[in-house]
Amino acid sequence: MGTVIGAGVFFKAAAVASHTQSAGLALFAWLLAGVLAICGGLTVAELATAIPKTGGAIQYIEATYGKVMAFLLGWAQTIIYYPANIAALSIIFATQLMNLFHLSQQALIPVAIITAISVTGINLLGTRVAARVQSITLIIKLLPIFAIVLYGLLTPGAVNVSLINLEIGGDQSWVAGFSGALLATSFAYDGWLNVGNVAGELKNPERDLPKAIILGLSFVTLIYWAINFVFFKLLPVDQIAGNLNAASEAAGLLFGTIGGKLVTIGILISVYGALNGYTMTGIRVPYALALQTKFRFSSSLTKLTRRTYVPLLPALIQLVIGCGMILVGSFDLLTDMLIFVMWFFSVLIFFAVFILRKKEPTLARPYKVPLYPTTPIIAIVGGLFILIMTAMTQPILVLSGVSLTLLGIPVYYLGQKKA
């Protein structure tokens, strides 16, 4: 729950409402995305217990598809996933700051870049400092969520929300609109891929792992559904669609001007905490890749700061790419691209369960995915639906993500030549 809950719950309502133009269909998208996250988590957990190695998803890909595909995942995380997350969260942090203090929107890009720099600076002070920031923000980020949900459900709303009306508004087709909404909600659930990382440390993973995944992600799904229900209960769909300040406006309606500002500050802290978490984790990916693959500059990538032992060059590379994305991208564009790329690798991991069961039947599996093969098939079908529909409706976004990922192939082989 701590890994999954972040900024998406507050800001993806705008994109989901834009795609669906319908409260009922938007809420259904939030619910279905939660089901896919649960099925994905239950599926990936089998690989986590069977291959309990540091590196998580990269190790699962390597065991199934080889070193090149594993490198491509690490490459995509290095140049797309983590920098795009940092850029998107910095943009949303700056947007909310502008809204809170009624500042000029011309300052948005500079403030976003300063935000990204400040978080990188915190991480360069050492893992202990960054972890302390993460612990504090983890507690604080739950406060605005529970405040909006608990008070919002008890407060009479201005809008009558129909839960059974799954029709789409606007001119687009139902399938295109719903697939866009599902991709948008996936950003809010991002993090479920890591649910099996501690699987090797559980005494009884077969019993406890599915319980933790189902209960944890079910609670996240319930919270997400409830907070979005409150948004639609307080604000008409057209006021939520495309409005990144919808959460703050809903908080203002619930708690008044001062109370709304306090909740917005809580949301800002939540976003900053999520930004810190992605920065802290992302710095280690190119560092780990450099240890495994002999890059031309591998010695520089593995060099640590003298006192705090943080990979300096990976931190700076991540910051530079993130700042570049801030200059050219928007919150929704960046998050859609990173989620599309990660769903591609997620689907490969779902297929890996079938491949490894046939390829290595004697491999020790302390935990096996429940309701096999139904659970992984649901995850695969859901993932393929998102990938195919995104390719059909947002070809430029897909082309950008795929091209950047495939650039890793020549990088890998150039690295191998230096081995």
PDB file of C-alpha atoms in Angstrom, residues 1 4 34-42 189 191-193 195 211-224:
ATOM      1  CA  MET A   1       0.000   0.000   0.000  1.00  0.00           C
ATOM      2  CA  VAL A   4       1.319   1.975  -4.604  1.00  0.00           C
ATOM      3  CA  GLY A  34      -7.590  -2.517  -9.254  1.00  0.00           C
ATOM      4  CA  VAL A  35      -8.628  -6.024 -10.321  1.00  0.00           C
ATOM      5  CA  LEU A  36      -5.852  -6.066 -12.948  1.00  0.00           C
ATOM      6  CA  ALA A  37      -3.341  -4.891 -10.327  1.00  0.00           C
ATOM      7  CA  ILE A  38      -4.395  -7.724  -8.000  1.00  0.00           C
ATOM      8  CA  CYS A  39      -4.151 -10.341 -10.772  1.00  0.00           C
ATOM      9  CA  GLY A  40      -0.798  -8.901 -11.852  1.00  0.00           C
ATOM     10  CA  GLY A  41       0.521  -8.894  -8.299  1.00  0.00           C
ATOM     11  CA  LEU A  42      -0.581 -12.488  -7.664  1.00  0.00           C
ATOM     12  CA  TYR A 189      -1.784   1.711  -9.225  1.00  0.00           C
ATOM     13  CA  GLY A 191       4.039  -0.060  -7.865  1.00  0.00           C
ATOM     14  CA  TRP A 192       2.178  -3.374  -7.730  1.00  0.00           C
ATOM     15  CA  LEU A 193       5.039  -4.951  -9.732  1.00  0.00           C
ATOM     16  CA  VAL A 195       4.728  -6.552  -4.287  1.00  0.00           C
ATOM     17  CA  LYS A 211      -3.339 -12.618   1.526  1.00  0.00           C
ATOM     18  CA  ALA A 212      -1.074  -9.555   1.610  1.00  0.00           C
ATOM     19  CA  ILE A 213      -1.552  -8.853  -2.106  1.00  0.00           C
ATOM     20  CA  ILE A 214      -5.307  -9.343  -2.158  1.00  0.00           C
ATOM     21  CA  LEU A 215      -5.996  -7.435   1.059  1.00  0.00           C
ATOM     22  CA  GLY A 216      -3.466  -4.670   0.386  1.00  0.00           C
ATOM     23  CA  LEU A 217      -4.418  -3.974  -3.224  1.00  0.00           C
ATOM     24  CA  SER A 218      -8.128  -4.453  -2.496  1.00  0.00           C
ATOM     25  CA  PHE A 219      -7.880  -1.754   0.149  1.00  0.00           C
ATOM     26  CA  VAL A 220      -6.033   0.512  -2.287  1.00  0.00           C
ATOM     27  CA  THR A 221      -8.760  -0.116  -4.882  1.00  0.00           C
ATOM     28  CA  LEU A 222     -11.474   0.676  -2.337  1.00  0.00           C
ATOM     29  CA  ILE A 223      -9.741   3.916  -1.323  1.00  0.00           C
ATOM     30  CA  TYR A 224      -9.228   4.969  -4.943  1.00  0.00           C
TER      31      TYR A 224
END
